[in-house]
Short mmCIF file of N, CA and C in Angstrom, two decimals:
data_model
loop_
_atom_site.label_atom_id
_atom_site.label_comp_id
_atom_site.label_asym_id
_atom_site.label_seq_id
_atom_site.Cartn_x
_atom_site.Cartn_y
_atom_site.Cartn_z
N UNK A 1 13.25 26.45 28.60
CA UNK A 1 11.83 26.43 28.25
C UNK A 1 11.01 26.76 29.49
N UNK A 2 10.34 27.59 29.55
CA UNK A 2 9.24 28.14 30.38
C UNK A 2 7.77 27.11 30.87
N UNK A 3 7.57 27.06 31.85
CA UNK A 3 6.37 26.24 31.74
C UNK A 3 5.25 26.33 30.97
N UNK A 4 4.72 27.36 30.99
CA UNK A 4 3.91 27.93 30.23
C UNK A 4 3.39 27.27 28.88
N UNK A 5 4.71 27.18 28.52
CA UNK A 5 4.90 26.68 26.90
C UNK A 5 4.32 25.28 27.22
N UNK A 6 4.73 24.49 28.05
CA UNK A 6 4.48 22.83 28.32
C UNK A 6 3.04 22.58 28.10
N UNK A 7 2.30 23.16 28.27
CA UNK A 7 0.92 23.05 28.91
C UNK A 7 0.17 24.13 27.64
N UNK A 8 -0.59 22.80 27.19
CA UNK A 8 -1.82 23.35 26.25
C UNK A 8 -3.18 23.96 27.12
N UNK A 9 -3.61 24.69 26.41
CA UNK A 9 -5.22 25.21 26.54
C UNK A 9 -6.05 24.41 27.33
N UNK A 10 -6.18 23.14 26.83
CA UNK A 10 -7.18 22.60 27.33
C UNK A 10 -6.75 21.38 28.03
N UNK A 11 -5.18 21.26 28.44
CA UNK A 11 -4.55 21.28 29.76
C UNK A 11 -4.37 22.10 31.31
N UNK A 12 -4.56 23.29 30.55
CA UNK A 12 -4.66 24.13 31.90
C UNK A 12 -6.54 24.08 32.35
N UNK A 13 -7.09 23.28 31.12
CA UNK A 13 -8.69 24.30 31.74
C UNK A 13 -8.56 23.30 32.52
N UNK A 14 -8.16 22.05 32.73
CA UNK A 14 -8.31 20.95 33.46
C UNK A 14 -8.18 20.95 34.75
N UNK A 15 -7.43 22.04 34.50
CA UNK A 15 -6.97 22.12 36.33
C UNK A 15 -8.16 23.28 36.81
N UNK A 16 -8.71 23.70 36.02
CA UNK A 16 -9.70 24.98 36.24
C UNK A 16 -11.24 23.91 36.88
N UNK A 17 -11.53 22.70 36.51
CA UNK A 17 -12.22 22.37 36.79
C UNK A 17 -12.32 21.30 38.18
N UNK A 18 -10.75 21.46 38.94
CA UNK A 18 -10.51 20.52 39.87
C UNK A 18 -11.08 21.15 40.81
N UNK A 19 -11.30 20.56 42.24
CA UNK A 19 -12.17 21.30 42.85
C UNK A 19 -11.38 19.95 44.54
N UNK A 20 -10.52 21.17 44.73
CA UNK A 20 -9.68 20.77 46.16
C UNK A 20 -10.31 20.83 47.50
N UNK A 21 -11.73 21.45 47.46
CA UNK A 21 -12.13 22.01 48.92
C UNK A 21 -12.01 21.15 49.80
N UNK A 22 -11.63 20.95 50.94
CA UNK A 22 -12.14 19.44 51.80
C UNK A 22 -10.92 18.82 51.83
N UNK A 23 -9.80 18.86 50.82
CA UNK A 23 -8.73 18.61 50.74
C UNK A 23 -7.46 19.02 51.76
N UNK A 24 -6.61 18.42 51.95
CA UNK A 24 -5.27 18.69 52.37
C UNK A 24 -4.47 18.88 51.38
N UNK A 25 -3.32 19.63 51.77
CA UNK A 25 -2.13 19.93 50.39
C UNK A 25 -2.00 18.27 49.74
N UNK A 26 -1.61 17.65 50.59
CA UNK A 26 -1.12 16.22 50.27
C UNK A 26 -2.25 15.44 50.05
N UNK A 27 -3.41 15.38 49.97
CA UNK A 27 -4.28 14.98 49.19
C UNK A 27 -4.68 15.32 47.94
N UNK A 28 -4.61 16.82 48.04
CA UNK A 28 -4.97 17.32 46.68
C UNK A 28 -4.17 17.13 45.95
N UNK A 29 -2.66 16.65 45.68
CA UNK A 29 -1.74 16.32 44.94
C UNK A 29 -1.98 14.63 44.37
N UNK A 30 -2.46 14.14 45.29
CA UNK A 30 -2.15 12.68 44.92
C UNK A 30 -3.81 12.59 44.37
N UNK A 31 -5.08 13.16 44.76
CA UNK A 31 -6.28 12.94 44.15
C UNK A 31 -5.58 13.57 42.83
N UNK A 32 -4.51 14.87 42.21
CA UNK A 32 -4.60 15.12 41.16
C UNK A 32 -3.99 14.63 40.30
N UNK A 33 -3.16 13.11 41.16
CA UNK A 33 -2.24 12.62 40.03
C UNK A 33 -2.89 11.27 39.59
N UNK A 34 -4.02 11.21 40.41
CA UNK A 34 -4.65 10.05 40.22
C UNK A 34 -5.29 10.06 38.69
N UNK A 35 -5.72 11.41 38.47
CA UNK A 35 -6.03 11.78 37.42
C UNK A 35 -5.32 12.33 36.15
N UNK A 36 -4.02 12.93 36.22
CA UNK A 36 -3.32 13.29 35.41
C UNK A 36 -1.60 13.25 35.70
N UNK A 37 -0.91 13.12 35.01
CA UNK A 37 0.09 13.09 35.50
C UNK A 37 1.08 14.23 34.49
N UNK A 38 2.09 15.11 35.11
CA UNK A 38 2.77 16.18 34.54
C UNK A 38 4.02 15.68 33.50
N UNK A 39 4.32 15.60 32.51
CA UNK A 39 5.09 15.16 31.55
C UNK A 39 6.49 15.24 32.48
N UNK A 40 7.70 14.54 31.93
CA UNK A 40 9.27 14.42 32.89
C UNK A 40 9.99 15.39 32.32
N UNK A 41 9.75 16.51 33.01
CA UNK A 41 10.71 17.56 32.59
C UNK A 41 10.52 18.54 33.74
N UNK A 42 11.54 18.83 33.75
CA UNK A 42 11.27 20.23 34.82
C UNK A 42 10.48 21.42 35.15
N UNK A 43 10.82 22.21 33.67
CA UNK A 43 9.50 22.87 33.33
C UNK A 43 8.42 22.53 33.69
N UNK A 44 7.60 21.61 33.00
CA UNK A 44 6.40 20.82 33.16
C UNK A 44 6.24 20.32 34.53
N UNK A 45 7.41 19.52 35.40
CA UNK A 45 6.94 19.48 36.83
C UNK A 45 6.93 20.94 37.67
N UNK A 46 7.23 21.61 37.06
CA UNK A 46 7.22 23.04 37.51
C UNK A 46 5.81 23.83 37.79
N UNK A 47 5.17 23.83 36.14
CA UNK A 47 4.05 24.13 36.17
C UNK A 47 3.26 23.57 36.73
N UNK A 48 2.76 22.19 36.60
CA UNK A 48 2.14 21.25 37.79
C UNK A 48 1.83 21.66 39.27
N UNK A 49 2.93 22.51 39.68
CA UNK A 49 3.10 22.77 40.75
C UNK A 49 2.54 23.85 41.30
N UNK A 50 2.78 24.86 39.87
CA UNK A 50 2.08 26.02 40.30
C UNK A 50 0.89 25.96 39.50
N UNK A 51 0.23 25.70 38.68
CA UNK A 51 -1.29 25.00 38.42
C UNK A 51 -1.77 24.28 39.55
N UNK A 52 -1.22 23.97 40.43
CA UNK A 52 -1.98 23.31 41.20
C UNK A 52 -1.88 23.98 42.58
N UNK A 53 -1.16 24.79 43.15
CA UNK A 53 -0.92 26.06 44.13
C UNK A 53 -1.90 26.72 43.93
N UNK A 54 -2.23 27.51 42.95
CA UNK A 54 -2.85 28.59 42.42
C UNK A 54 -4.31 28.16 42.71
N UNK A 55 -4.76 27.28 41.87
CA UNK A 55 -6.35 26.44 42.47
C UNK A 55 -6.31 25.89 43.65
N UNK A 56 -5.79 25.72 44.42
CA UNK A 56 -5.42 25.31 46.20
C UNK A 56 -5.27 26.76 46.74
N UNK A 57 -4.71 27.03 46.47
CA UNK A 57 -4.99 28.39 47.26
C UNK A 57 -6.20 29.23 47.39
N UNK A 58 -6.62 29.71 45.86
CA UNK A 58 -7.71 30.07 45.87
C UNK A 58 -9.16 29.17 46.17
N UNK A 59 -8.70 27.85 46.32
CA UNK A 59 -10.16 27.35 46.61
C UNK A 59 -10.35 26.99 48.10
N UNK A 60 -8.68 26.76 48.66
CA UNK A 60 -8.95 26.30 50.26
C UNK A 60 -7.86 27.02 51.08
N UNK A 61 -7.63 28.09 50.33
CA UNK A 61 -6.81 29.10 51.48
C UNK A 61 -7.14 29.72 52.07
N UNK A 62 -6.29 29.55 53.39
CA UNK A 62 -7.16 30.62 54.82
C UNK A 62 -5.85 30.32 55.61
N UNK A 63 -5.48 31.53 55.98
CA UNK A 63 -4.19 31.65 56.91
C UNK A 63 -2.76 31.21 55.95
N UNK A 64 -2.08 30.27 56.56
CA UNK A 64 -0.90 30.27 55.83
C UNK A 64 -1.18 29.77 54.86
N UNK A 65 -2.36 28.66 53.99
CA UNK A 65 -2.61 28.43 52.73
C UNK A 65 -2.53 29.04 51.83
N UNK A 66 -3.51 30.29 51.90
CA UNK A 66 -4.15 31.51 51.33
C UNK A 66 -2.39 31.85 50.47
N UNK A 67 -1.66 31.87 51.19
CA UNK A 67 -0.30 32.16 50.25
C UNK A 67 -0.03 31.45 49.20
N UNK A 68 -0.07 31.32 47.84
CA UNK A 68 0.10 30.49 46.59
C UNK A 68 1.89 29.57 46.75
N UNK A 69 2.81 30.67 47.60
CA UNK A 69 3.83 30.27 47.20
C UNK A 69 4.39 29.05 48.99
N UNK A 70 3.31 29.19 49.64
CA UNK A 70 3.28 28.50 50.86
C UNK A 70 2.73 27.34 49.76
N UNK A 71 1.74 27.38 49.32
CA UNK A 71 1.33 25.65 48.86
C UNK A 71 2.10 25.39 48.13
N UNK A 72 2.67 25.75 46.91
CA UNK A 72 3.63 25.56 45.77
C UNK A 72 5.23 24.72 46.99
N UNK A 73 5.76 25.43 48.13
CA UNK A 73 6.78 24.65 48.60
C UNK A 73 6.04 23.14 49.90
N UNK A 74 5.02 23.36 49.77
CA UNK A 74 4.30 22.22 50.46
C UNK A 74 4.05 20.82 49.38
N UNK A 75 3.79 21.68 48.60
CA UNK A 75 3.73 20.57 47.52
C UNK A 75 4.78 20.52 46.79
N UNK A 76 6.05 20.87 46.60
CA UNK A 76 7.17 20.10 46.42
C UNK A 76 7.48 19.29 47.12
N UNK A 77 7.74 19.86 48.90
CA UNK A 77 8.51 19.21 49.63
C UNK A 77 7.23 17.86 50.09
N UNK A 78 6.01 17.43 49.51
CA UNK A 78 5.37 16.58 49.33
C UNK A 78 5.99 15.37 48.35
N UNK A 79 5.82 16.34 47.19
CA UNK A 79 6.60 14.89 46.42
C UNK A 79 7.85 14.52 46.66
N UNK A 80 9.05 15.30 47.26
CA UNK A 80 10.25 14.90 47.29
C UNK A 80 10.10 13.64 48.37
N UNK A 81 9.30 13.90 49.17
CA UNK A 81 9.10 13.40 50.60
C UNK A 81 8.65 11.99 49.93
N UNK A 82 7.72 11.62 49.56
CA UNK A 82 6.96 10.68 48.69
C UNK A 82 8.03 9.73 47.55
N UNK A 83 8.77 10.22 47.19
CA UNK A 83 10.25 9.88 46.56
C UNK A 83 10.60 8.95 47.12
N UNK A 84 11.43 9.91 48.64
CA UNK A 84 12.64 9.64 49.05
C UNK A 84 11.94 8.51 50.18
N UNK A 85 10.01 8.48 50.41
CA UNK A 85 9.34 7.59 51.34
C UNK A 85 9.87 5.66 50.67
N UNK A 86 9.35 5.85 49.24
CA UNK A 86 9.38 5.29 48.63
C UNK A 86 10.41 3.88 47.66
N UNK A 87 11.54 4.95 48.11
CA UNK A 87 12.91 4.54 47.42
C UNK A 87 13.40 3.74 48.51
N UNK A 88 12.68 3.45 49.76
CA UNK A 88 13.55 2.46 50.73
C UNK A 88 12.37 1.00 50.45
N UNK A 89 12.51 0.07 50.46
CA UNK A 89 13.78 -0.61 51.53
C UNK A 89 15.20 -0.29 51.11
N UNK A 90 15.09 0.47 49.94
CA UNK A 90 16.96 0.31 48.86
C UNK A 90 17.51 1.11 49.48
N UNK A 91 16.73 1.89 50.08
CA UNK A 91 17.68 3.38 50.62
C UNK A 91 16.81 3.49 51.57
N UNK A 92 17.91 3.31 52.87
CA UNK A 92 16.62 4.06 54.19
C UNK A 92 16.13 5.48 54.17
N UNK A 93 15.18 5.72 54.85
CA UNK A 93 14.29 6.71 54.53
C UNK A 93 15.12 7.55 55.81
N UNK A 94 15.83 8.13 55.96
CA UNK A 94 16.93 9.87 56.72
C UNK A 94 16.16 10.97 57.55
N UNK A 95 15.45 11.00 56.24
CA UNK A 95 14.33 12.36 56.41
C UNK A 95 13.21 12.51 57.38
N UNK A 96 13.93 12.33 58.27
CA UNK A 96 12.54 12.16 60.27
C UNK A 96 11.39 13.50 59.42
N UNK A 97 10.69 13.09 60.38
CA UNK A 97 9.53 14.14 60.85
C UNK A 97 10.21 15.85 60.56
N UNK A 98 10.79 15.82 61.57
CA UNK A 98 11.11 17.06 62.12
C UNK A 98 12.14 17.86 61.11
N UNK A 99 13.13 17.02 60.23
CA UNK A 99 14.17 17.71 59.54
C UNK A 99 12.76 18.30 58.14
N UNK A 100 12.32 17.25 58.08
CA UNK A 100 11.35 17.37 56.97
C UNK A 100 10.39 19.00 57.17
N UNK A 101 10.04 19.18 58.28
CA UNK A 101 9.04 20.16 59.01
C UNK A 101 10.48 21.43 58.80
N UNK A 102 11.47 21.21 59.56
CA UNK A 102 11.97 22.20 59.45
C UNK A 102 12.74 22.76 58.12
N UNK A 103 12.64 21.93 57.35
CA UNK A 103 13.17 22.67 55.80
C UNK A 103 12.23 22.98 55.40
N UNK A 104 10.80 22.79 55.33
CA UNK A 104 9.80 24.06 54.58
C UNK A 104 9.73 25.19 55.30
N UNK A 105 9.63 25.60 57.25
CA UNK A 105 9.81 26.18 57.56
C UNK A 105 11.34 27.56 57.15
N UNK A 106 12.34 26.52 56.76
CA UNK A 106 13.09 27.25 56.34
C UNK A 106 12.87 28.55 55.57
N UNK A 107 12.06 27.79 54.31
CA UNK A 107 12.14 28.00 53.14
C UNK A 107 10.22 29.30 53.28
N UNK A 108 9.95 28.83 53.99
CA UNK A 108 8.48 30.07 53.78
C UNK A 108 7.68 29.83 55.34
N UNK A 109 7.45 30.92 56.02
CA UNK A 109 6.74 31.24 57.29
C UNK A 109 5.72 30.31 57.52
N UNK A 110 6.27 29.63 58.38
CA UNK A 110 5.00 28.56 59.17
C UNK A 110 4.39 28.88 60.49
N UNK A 111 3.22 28.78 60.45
CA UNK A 111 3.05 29.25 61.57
C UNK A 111 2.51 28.38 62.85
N UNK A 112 2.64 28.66 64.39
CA UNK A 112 2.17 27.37 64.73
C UNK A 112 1.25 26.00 64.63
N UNK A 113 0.19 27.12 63.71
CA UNK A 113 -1.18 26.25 63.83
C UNK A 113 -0.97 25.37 62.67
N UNK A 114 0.16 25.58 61.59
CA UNK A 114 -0.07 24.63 60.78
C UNK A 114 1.40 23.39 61.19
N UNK A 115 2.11 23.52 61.90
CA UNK A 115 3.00 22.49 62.21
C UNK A 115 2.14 21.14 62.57
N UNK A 116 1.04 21.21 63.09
CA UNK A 116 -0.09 19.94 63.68
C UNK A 116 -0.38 19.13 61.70
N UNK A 117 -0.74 20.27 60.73
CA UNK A 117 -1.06 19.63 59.53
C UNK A 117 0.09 19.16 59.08
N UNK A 118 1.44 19.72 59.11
CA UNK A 118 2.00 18.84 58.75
C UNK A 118 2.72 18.00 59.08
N UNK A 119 2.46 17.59 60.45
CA UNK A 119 3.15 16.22 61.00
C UNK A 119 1.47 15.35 60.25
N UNK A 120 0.63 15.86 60.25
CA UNK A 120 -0.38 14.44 59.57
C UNK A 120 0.36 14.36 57.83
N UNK A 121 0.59 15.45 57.31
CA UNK A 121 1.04 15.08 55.99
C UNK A 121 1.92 14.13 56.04
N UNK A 122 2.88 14.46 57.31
CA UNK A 122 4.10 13.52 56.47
C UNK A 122 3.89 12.20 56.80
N UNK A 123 2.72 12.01 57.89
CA UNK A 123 2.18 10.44 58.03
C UNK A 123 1.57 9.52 57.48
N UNK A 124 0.37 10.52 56.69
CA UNK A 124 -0.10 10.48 55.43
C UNK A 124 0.86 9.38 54.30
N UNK A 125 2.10 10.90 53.85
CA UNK A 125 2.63 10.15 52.47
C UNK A 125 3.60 9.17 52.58
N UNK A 126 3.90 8.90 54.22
CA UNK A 126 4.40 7.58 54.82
C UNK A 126 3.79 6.03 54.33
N UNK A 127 2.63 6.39 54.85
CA UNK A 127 1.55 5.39 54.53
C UNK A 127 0.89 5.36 53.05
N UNK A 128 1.15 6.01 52.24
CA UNK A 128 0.51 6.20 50.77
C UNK A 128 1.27 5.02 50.15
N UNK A 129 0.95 4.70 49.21
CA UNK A 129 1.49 3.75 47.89
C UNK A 129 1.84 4.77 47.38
N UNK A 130 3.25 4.26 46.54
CA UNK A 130 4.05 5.09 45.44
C UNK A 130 3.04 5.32 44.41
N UNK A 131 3.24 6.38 44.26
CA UNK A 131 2.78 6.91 42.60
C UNK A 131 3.85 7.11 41.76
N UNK A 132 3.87 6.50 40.60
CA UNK A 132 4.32 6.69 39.56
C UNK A 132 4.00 8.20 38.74
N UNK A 133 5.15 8.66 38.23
CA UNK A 133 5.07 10.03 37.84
C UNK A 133 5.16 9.78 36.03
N UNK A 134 5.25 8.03 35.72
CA UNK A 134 5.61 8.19 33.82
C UNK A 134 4.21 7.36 33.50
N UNK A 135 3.62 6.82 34.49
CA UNK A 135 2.31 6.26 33.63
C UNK A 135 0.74 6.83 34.38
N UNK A 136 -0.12 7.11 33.14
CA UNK A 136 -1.57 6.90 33.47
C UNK A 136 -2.31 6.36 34.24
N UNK A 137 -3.17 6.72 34.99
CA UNK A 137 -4.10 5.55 36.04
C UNK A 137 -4.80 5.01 34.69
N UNK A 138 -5.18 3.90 35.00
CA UNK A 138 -5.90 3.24 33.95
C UNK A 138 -7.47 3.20 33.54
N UNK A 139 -8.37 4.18 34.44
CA UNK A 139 -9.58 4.58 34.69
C UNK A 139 -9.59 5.41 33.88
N UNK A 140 -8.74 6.33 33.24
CA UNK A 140 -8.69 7.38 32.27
C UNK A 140 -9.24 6.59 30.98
N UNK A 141 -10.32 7.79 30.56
CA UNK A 141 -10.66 7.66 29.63
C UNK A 141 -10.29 7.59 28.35
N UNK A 142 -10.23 6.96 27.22
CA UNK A 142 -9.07 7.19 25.50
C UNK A 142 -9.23 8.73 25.61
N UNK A 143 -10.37 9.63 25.13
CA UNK A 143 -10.38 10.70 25.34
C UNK A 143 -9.77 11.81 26.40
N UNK A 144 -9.90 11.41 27.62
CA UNK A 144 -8.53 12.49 28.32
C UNK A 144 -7.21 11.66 28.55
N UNK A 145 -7.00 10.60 28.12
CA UNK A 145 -5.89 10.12 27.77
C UNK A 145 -5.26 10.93 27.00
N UNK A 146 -5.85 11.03 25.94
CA UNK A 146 -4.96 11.67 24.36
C UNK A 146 -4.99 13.70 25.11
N UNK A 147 -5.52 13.95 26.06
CA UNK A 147 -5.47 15.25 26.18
C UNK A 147 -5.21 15.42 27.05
N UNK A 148 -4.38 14.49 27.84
CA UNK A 148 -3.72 14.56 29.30
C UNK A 148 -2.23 13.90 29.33
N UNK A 149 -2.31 13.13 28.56
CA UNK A 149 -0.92 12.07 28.02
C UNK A 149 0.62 12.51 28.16
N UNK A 150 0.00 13.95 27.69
CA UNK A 150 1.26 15.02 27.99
C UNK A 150 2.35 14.38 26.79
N UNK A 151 1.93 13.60 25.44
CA UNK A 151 2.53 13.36 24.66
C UNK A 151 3.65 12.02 25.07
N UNK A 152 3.26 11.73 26.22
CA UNK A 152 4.09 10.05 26.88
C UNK A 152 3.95 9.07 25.39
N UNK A 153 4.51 8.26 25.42
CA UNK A 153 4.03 7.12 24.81
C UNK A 153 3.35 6.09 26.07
N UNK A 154 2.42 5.24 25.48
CA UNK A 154 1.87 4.72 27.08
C UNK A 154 1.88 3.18 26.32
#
C-alpha cells in the first residue's frame, strides 16, 4: 500500500495549513505530533514524513534544508533517535552524539554549517518527554479528533 492511499483530503490539507517557520527539524516534528499523530503502519509513517519534509522545506529551507529529501532523513533519524532516547532506563541509550551525526551524514550531504544544528537536535530530543505515536493529545478537539484519528480507536 502506497502512502498516498493512507491519507484523506482533508488530512493532507492539514498539513497545508501548518506553518514551521521559526522552527527546527526537531521541533517541527514534535509541535506536529502534538497535534496529530500518523496511524501505525509504515506507509502512513511514511507519508507523515514526507508531508511533513515537503512543508519544511518549502517554508524554512535555505541551504541544506531547502533539500526535501535532507529533511525527510532528519526527520526519521529524529524519531528513531527519540525511540531509542526513550526506551532506556530498559535499554541503555548506544547511540552517542557523533555515531548519530554520522549516519545521516552517511545517508545525504551535510554540510559544515549544519553539524552545529544537529548536535542541538540531538540535545534537544535527549531532553524531550516521550511522545507516544498510538494516542491523541487531549486538547484536540471531537471535531479534528474524528478527522485526524487516522481511524485509531481512542
Amino acid at each position: 500500500e502506497r502512502w498516498e492511499s493512507v491519507f484523506a483530503d482533508d488530512e493532507t490539507d492539514f498539513f497545508d495549513d501548518l506553518d514551521f517557520r521559526g522552527l527546527n527539524v526537531d521541533e517541527a516534528i514534535f509541535y506536529l505530533l502534538s497535534e496529530f499523530r500518523p496511524p501505525p503502519s509504515r506507509p502512513a509513517f511514511e507519508g507523515f514524513l514526507t508531508l511533513l519534509s515537503n512543508r519544511y522545506s518549502a517554508q524554512c529551507g535555505d541551504g541544506a534544508l531547502a533539500d526535501e529529501e535532507t529533511v525527510y532523513v532528519l526527520a526519521h533519524s529524529v524519531m528513531l533517535l527519540s525511540a531509542a532516547a526513550h526506551a532506556a532506563p530498559r535499554v541503555p541509550l548506544t547511540l552517542t552524539k557523533e555515531v548519530w551525526i554520522d549516519s545521516i551524514a552517511q545517508t545525504v550531504s551535510v554540510p559544515p554549517e549544519l553539524y552545529a544544528v544537529l548536535e542541538g537536535m540531538y540535545d534537544r530530543v535527549l531532553r524531550r518527554p516521550p511522545v507516544s505515536l498510538l494516542r491523541l493529545p487531549s486538547a484536540l478537539s471531537q471535531q479534528r479528533r474524528r478527522s485526524c484519528c487516522w481511524r485509531l480507536c481512542l
